[in-house]
Coordinates of N, CA and C in Angstrom, one line a residue:
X54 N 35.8 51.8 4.6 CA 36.3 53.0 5.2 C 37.5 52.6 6.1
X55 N 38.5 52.9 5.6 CA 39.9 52.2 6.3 C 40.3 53.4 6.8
X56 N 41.1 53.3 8.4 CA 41.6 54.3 8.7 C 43.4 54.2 8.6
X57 N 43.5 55.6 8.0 CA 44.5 56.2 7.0 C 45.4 56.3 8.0
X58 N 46.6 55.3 8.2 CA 47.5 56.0 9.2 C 48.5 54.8 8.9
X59 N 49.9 55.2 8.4 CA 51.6 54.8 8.5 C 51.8 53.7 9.3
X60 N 51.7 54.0 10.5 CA 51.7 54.0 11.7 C 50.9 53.7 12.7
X61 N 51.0 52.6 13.9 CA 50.2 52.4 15.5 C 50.2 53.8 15.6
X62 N 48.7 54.0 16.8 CA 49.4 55.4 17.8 C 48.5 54.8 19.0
X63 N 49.0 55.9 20.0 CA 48.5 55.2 21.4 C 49.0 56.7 22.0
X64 N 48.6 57.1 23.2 CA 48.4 58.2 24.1 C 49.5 58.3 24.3
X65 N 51.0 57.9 23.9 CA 52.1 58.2 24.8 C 52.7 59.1 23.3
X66 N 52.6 59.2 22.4 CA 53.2 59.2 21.0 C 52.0 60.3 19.8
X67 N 50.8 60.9 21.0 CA 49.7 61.5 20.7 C 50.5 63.1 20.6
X68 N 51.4 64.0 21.1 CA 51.7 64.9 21.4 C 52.8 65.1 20.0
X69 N 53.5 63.9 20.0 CA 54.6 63.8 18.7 C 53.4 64.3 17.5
X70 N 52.6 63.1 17.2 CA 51.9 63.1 16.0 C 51.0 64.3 16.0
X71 N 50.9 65.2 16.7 CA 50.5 66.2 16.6 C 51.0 67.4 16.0
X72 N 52.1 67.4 16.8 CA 53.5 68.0 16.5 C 53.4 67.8 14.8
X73 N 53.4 66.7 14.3 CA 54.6 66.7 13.0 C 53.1 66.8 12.0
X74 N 51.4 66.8 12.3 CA 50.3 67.2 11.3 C 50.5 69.0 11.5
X75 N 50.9 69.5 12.3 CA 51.3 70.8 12.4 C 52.3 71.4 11.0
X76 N 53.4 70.4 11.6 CA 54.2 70.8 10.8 C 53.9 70.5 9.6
X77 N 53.3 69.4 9.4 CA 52.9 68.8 7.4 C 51.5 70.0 6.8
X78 N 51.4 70.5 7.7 CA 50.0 71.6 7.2 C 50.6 73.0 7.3
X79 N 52.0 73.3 7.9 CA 52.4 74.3 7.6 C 53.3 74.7 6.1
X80 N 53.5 73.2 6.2 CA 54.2 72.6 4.4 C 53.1 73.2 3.5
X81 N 52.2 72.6 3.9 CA 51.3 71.9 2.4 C 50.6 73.7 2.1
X82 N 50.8 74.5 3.5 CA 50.0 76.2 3.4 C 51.3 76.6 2.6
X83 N 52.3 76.7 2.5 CA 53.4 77.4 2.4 C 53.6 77.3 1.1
X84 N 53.4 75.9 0.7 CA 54.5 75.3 -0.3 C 53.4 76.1 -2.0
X85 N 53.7 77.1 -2.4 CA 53.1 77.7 -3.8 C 53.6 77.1 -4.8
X86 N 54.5 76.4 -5.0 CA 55.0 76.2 -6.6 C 53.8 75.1 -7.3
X87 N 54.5 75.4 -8.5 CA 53.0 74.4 -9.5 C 53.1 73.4 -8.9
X88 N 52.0 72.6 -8.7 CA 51.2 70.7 -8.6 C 51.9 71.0 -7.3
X89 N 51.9 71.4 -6.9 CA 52.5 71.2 -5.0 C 51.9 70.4 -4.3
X90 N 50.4 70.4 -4.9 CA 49.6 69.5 -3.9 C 49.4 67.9 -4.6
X91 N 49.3 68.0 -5.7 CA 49.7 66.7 -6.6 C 51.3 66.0 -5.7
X92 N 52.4 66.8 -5.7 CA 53.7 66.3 -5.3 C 53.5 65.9 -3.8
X93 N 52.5 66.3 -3.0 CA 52.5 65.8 -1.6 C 51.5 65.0 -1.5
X94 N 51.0 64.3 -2.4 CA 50.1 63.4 -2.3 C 50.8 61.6 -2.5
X95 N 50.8 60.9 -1.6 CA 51.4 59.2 -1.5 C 50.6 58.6 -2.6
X96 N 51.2 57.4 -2.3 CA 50.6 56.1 -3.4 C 49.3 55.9 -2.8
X97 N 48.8 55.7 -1.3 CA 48.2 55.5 -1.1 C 47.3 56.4 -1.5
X98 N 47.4 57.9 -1.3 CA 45.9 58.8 -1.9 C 45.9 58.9 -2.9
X99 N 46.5 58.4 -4.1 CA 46.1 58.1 -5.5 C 45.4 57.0 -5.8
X100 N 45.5 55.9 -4.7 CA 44.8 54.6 -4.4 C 43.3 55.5 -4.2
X101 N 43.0 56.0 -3.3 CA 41.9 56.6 -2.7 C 40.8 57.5 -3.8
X102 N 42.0 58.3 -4.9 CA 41.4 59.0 -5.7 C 40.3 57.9 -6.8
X103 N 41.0 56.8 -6.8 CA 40.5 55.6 -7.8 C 39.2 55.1 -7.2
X104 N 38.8 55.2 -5.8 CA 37.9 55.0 -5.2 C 36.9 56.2 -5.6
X105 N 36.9 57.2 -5.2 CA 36.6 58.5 -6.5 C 36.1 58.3 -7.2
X106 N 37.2 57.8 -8.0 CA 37.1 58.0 -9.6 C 35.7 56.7 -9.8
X107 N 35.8 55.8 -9.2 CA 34.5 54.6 -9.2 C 33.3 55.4 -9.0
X108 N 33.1 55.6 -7.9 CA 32.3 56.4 -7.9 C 31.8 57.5 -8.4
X109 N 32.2 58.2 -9.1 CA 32.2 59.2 -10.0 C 31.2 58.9 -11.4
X110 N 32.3 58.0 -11.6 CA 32.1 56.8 -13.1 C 30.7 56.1 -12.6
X111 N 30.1 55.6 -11.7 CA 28.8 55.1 -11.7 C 27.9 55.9 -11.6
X112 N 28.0 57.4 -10.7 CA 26.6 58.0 -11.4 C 26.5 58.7 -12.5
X113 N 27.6 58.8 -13.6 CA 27.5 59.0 -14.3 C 26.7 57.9 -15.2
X114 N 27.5 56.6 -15.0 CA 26.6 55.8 -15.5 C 24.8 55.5 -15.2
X115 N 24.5 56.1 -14.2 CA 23.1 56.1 -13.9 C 22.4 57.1 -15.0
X116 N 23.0 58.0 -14.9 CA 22.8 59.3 -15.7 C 22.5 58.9 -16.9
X117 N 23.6 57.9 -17.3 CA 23.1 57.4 -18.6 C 22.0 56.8 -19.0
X118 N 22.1 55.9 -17.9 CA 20.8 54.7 -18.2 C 19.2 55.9 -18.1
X119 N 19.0 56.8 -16.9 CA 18.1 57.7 -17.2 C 17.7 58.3 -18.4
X120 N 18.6 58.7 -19.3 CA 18.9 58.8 -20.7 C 19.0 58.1 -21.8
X121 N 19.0 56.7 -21.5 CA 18.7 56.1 -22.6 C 17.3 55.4 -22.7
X122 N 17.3 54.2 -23.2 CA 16.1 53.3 -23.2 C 16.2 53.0 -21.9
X123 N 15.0 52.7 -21.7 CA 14.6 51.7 -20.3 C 14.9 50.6 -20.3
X124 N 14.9 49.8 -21.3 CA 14.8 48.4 -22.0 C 16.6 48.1 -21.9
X125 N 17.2 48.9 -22.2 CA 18.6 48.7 -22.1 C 19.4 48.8 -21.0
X126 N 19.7 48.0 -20.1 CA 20.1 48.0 -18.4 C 21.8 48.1 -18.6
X127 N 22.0 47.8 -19.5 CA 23.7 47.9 -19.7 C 24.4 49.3 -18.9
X128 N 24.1 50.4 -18.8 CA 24.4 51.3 -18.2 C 24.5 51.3 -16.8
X129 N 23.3 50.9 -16.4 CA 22.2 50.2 -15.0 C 23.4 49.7 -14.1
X130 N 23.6 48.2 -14.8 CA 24.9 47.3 -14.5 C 26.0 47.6 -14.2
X131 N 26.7 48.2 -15.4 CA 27.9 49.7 -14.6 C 27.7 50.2 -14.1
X132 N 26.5 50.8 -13.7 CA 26.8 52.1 -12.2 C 26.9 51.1 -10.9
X133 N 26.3 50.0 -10.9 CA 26.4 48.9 -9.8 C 27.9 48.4 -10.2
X134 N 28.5 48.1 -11.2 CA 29.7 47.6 -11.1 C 30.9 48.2 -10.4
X135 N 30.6 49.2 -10.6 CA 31.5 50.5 -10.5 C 32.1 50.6 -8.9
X136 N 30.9 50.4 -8.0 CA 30.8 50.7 -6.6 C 31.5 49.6 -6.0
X137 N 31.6 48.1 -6.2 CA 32.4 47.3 -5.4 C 33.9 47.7 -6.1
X138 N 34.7 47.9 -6.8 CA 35.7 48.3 -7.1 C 36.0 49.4 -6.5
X139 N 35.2 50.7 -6.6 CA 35.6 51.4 -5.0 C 36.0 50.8 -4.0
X140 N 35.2 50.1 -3.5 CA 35.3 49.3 -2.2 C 36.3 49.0 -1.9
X141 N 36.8 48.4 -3.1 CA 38.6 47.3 -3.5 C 39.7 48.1 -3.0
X142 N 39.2 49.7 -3.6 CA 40.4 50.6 -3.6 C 40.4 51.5 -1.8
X143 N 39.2 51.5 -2.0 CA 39.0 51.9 -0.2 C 40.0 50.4 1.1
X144 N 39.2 49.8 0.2 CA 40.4 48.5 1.8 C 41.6 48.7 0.9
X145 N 42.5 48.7 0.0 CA 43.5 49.0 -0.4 C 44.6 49.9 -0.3
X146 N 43.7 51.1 -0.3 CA 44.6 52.8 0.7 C 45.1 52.3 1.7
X147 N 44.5 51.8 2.8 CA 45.0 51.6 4.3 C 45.5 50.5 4.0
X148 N 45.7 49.8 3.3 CA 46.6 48.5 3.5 C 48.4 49.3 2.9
X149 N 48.2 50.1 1.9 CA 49.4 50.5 1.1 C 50.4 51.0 2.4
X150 N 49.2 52.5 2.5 CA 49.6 53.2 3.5 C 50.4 53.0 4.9
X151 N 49.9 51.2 5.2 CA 50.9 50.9 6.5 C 51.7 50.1 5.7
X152 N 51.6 49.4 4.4 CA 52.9 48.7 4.1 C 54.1 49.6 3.7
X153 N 53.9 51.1 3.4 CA 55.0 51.7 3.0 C 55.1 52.7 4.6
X154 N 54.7 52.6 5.3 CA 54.2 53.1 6.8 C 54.5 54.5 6.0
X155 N 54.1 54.8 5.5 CA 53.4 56.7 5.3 C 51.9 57.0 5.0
X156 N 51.3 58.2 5.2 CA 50.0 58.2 5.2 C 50.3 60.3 5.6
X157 N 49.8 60.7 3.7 CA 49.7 62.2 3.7 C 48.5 62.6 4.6
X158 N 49.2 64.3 4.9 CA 48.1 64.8 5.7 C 46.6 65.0 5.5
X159 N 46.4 64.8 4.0 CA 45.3 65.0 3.2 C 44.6 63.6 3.2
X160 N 45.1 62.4 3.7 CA 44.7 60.9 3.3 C 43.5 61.1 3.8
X161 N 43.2 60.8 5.1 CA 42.1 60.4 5.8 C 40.9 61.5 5.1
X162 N 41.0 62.7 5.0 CA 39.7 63.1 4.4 C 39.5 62.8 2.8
X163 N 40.7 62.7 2.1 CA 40.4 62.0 0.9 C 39.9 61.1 1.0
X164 N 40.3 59.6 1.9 CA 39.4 58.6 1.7 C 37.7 58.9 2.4
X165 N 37.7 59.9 3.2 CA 36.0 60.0 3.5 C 35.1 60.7 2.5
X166 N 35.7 61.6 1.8 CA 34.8 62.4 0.5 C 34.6 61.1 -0.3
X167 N 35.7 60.1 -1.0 CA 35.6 59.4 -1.4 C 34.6 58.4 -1.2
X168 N 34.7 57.8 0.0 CA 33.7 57.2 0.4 C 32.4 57.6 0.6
X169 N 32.1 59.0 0.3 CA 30.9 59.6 0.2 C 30.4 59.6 -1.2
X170 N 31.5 59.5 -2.2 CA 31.2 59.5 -4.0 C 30.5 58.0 -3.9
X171 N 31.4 57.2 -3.4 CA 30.8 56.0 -4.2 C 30.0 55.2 -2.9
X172 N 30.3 55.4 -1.7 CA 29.1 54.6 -1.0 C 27.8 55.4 -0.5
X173 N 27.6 56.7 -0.6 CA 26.2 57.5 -0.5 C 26.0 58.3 -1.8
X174 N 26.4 58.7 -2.4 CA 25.7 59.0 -3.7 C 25.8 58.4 -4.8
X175 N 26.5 57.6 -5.2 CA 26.9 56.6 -6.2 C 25.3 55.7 -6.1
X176 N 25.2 55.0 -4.8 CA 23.6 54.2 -4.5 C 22.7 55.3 -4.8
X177 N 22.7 56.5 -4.1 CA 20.7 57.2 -4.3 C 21.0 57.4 -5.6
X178 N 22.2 57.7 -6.4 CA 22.0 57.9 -7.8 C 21.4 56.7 -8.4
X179 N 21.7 55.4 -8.1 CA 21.3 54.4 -8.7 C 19.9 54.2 -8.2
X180 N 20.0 54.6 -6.9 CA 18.2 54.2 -6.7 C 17.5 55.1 -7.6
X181 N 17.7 56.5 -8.2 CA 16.7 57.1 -8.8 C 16.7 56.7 -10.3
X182 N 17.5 56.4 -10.5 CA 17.8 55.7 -12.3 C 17.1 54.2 -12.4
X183 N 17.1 53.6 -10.6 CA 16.0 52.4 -10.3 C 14.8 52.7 -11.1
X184 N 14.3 54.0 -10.1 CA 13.0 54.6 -10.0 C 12.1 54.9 -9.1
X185 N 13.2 55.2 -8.2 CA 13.1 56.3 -7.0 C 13.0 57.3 -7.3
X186 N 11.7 58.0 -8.0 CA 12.4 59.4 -9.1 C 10.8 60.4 -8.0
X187 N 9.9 59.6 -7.1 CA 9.2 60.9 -7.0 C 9.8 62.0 -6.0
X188 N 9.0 62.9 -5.8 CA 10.0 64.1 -4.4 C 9.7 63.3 -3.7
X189 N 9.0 62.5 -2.6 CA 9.7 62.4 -1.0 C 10.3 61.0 -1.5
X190 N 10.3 60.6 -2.7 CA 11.9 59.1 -2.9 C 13.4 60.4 -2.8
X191 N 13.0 61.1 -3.7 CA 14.8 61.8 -3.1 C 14.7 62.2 -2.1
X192 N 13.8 62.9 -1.5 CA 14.0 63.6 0.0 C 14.4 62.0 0.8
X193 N 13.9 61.2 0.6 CA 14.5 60.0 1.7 C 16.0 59.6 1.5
X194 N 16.0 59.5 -0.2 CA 17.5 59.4 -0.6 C 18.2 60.3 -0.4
X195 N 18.2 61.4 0.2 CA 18.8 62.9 0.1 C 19.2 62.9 1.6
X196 N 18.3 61.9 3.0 CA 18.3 61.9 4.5 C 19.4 60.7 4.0
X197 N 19.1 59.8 2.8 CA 20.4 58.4 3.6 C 22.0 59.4 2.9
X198 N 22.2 60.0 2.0 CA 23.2 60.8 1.7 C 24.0 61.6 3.1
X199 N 22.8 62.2 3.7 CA 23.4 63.2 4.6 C 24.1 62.5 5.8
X200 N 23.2 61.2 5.9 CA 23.3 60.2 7.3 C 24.9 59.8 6.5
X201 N 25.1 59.8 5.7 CA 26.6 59.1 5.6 C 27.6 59.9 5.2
X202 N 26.9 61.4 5.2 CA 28.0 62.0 5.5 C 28.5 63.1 7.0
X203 N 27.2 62.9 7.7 CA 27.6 63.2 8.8 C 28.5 61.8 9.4
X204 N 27.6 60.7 9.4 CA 28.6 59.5 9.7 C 30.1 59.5 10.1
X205 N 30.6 59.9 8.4 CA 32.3 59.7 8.5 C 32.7 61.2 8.8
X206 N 32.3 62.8 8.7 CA 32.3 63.4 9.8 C 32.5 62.8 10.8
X207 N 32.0 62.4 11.9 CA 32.0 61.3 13.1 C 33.2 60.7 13.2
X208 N 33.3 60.0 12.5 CA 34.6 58.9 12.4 C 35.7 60.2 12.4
X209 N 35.9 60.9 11.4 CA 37.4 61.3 11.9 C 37.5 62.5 12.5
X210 N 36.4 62.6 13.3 CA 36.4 63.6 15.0 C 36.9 62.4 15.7
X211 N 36.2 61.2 16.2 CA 36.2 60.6 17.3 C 36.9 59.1 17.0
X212 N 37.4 58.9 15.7 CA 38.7 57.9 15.9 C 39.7 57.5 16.6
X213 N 40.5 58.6 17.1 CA 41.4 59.1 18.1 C 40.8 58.7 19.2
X214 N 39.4 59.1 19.8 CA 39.0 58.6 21.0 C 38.2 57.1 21.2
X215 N 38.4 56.2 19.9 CA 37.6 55.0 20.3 C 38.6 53.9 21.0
X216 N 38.5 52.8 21.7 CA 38.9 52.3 22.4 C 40.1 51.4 21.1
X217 N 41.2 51.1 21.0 CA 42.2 50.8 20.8 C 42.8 49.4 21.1
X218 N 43.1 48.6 19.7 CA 43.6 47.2 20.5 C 45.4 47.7 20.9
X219 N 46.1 46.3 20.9 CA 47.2 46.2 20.8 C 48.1 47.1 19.9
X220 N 47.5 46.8 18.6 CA 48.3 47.3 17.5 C 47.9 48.5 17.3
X221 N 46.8 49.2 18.1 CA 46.7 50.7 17.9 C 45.4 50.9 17.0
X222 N 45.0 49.8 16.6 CA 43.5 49.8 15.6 C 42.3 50.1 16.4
X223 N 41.7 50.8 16.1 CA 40.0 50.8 16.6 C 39.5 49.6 16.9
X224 N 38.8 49.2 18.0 CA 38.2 48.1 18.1 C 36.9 47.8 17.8
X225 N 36.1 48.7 17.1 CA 35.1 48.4 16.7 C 34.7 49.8 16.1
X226 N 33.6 49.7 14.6 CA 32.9 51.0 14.3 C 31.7 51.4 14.9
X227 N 31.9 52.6 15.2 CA 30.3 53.3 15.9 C 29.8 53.4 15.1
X228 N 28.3 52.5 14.7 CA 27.4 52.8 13.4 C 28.0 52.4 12.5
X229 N 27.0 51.4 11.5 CA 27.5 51.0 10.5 C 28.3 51.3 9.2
X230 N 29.4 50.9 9.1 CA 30.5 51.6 8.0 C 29.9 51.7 6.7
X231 N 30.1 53.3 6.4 CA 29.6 53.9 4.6 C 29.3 52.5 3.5
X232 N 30.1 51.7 3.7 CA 30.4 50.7 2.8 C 29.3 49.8 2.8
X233 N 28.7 49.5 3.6 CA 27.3 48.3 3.7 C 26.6 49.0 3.2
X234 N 26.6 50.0 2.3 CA 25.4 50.5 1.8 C 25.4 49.5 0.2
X235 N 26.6 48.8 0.0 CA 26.7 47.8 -1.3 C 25.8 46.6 -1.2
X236 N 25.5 46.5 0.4 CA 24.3 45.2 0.0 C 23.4 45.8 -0.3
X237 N 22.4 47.0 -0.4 CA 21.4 47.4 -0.7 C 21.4 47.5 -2.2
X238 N 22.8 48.1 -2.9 CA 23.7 47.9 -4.4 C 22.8 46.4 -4.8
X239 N 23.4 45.5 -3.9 CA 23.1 44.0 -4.2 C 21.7 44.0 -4.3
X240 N 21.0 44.3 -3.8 CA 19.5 44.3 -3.6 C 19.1 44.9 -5.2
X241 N 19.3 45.8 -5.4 CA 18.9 46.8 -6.4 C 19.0 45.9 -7.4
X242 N 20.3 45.4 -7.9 CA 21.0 44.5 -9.2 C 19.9 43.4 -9.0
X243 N 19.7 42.4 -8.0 CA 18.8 41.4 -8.0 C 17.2 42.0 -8.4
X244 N 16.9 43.3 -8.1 CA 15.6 43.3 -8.5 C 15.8 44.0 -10.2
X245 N 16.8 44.9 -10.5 CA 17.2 45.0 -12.0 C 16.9 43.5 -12.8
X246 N 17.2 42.4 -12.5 CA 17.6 41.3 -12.9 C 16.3 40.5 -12.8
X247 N 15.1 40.5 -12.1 CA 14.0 40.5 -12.0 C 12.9 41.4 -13.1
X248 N 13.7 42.7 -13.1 CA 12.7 43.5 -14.2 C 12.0 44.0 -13.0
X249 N 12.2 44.2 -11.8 CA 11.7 45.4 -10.8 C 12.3 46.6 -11.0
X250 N 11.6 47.4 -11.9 CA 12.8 48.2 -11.7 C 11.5 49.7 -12.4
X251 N 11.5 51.2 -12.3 CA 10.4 52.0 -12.9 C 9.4 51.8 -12.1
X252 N 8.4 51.4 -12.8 CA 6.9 51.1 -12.5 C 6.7 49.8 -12.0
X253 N 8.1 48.7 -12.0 CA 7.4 47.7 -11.3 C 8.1 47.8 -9.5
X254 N 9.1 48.5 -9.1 CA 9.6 48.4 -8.3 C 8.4 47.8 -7.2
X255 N 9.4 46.9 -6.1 CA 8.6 45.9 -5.0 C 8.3 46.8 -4.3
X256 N 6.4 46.4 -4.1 CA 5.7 47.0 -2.9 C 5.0 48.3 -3.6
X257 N 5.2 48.9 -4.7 CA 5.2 49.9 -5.7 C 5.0 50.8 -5.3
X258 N 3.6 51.6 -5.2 CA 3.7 53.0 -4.5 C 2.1 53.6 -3.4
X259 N 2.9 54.3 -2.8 CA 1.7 54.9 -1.6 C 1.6 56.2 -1.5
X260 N 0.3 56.7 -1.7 CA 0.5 58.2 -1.4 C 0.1 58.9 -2.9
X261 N -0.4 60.5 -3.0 CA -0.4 60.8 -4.1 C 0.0 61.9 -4.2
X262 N 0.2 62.7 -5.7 CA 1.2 63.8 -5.4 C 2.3 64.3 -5.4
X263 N 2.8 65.5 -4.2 CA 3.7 65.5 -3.5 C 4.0 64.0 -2.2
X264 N 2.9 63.6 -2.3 CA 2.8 62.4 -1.2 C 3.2 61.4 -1.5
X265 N 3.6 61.4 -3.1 CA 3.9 59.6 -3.3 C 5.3 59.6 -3.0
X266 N 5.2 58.1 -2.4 CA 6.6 57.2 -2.3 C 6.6 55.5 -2.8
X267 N 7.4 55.5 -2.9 CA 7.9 53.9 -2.7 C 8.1 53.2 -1.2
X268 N 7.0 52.8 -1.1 CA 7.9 52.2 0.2 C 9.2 51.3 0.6
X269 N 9.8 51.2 -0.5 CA 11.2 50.3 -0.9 C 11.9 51.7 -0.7
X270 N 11.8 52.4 -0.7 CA 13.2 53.2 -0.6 C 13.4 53.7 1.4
X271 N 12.8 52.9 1.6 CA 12.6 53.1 3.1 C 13.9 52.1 3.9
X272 N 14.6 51.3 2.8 CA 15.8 50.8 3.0 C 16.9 51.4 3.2
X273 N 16.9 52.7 2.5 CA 18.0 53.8 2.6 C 17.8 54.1 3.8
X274 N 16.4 54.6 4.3 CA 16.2 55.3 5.5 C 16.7 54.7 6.8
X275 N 16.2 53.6 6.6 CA 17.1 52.2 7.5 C 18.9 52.2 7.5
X276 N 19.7 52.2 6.5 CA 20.8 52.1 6.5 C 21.5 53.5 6.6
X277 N 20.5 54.7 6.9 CA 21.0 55.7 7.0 C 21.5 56.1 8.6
X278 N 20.0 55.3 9.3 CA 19.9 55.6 10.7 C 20.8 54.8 11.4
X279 N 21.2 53.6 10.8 CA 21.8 52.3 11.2 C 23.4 52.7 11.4
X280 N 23.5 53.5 10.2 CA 25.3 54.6 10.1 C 25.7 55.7 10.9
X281 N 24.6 56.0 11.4 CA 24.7 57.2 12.3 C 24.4 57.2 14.0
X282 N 24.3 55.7 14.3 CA 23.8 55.4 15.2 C 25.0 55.0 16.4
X283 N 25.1 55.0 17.8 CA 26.0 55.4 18.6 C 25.5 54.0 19.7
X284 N 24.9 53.3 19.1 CA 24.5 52.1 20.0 C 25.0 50.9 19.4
X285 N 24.9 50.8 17.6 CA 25.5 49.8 17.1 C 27.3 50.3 16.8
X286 N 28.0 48.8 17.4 CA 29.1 48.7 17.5 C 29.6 47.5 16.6
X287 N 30.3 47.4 15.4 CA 30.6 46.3 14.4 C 32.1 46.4 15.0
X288 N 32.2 45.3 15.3 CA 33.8 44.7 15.5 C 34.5 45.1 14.1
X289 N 36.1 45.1 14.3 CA 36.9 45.3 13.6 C 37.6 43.9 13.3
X290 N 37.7 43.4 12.1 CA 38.4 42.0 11.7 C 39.8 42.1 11.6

């Protein structure tokens, strides 16, 4: 989750940058002619869309593996492949974006929808093609979804007001960034690779009914709370 901006900013240069998202939103309402919004889109949010597009492409691939043999994980593997290469293109946007110092008015929530495709639903899709498949496994997968997308909600309300180094960067994220949800990815792949995976998944199940769960999916629940949380502070590298 890289934040989208050209340019440092700091309190003295807050009133300008305001000024000119005014004016780039009075553009982008105005401007009617075909692909208008295609033509005001940077390198950088085409970078962003590719993050998307990864995530897109892996619950599809889950979808698949649901649909085919069980026996056949090839599908499985791509939907987990799929998600670090998001990643790639998420730290990539904000690198472009300040090497060409531009960053469209549309960037920053493109990279957060995005970051919702492939770091919260891209995973619960893979955990239920795991075999996360009873009702309260999605209802918990459905709470780590929402936890990360209220999350980056959060983030670009209160970016502007987190404390600021030198160069104008945030000094740390409130609550763990969308993105750590790839070690749980990692988790998944290591127990795919095991043959935990259906009916053998670890710790297997509690409850009957509407009442059964996995108690493994209680990891999402963890990394959901852990994202939305206003006590953990992860430094910025």
């Amino acid at each position: 989750m890289s934040r989208r901006s050209g340019t440092t900013s700091n309190d003295a240069n807050s009133p300008v940058k305001d000024a000119e998202t005014k004016v780039k939103a009075i553009e982008l309402a105005v401007d009617d002619r075909h692909f208008s919004m295609i033509r005001a889109l940077h390198m950088a949010d085409l970078i962003t869309e590719l993050n998307g597009f990864c995530g897109a492409m892996s619950i599809f691939s889950s979808l698949r593996y649901c649909l085919g043999s069980p026996d056949d994980l090839s599908q499985l593997y791509i939907a987990m492949t799929f998600m670090p290469f998001g990643l790639f293109f998420d730290f990539m946007d904000g690198k472009v974006a300040r090497w060409r110092k531009k960053s469209s008015l549309m960037g920053q929530e493109l990279d957060s929808l995005a970051d919702l495709i492939s770091f919260g639903m891209a995973p619960a899709s893979c955990a239920f093609a795991l075999g996360f498949r009873t009702f309260l496994d999605t209802v918990f997968l459905t709470f780590f979804v929402l936890c990360g997308l209220s999350r980056l909600a959060r983030f670009n309300v209160t970016v502007q007001m987190l404390p600021k180094d030198a160069t104008g960067k945030s000094k740390y994220f409130e609550g763990t960034p969308i993105p750590t949800t790839l070690s749980i990815v990692s988790l998944m792949a290591y127990w795919a690779s095991k043959g935990w995976l259906l009916d053998s998944l670890p710790l297997g199940t509690i409850g009957t009914g509407l009442l059964e769960f996995h108690p493994a999916v209680l990891i999402f629940c963890a990394s959901g709370c852990a994202m939305v949380s206003k006590s953990i502070h992860i430094p910025k590298l």
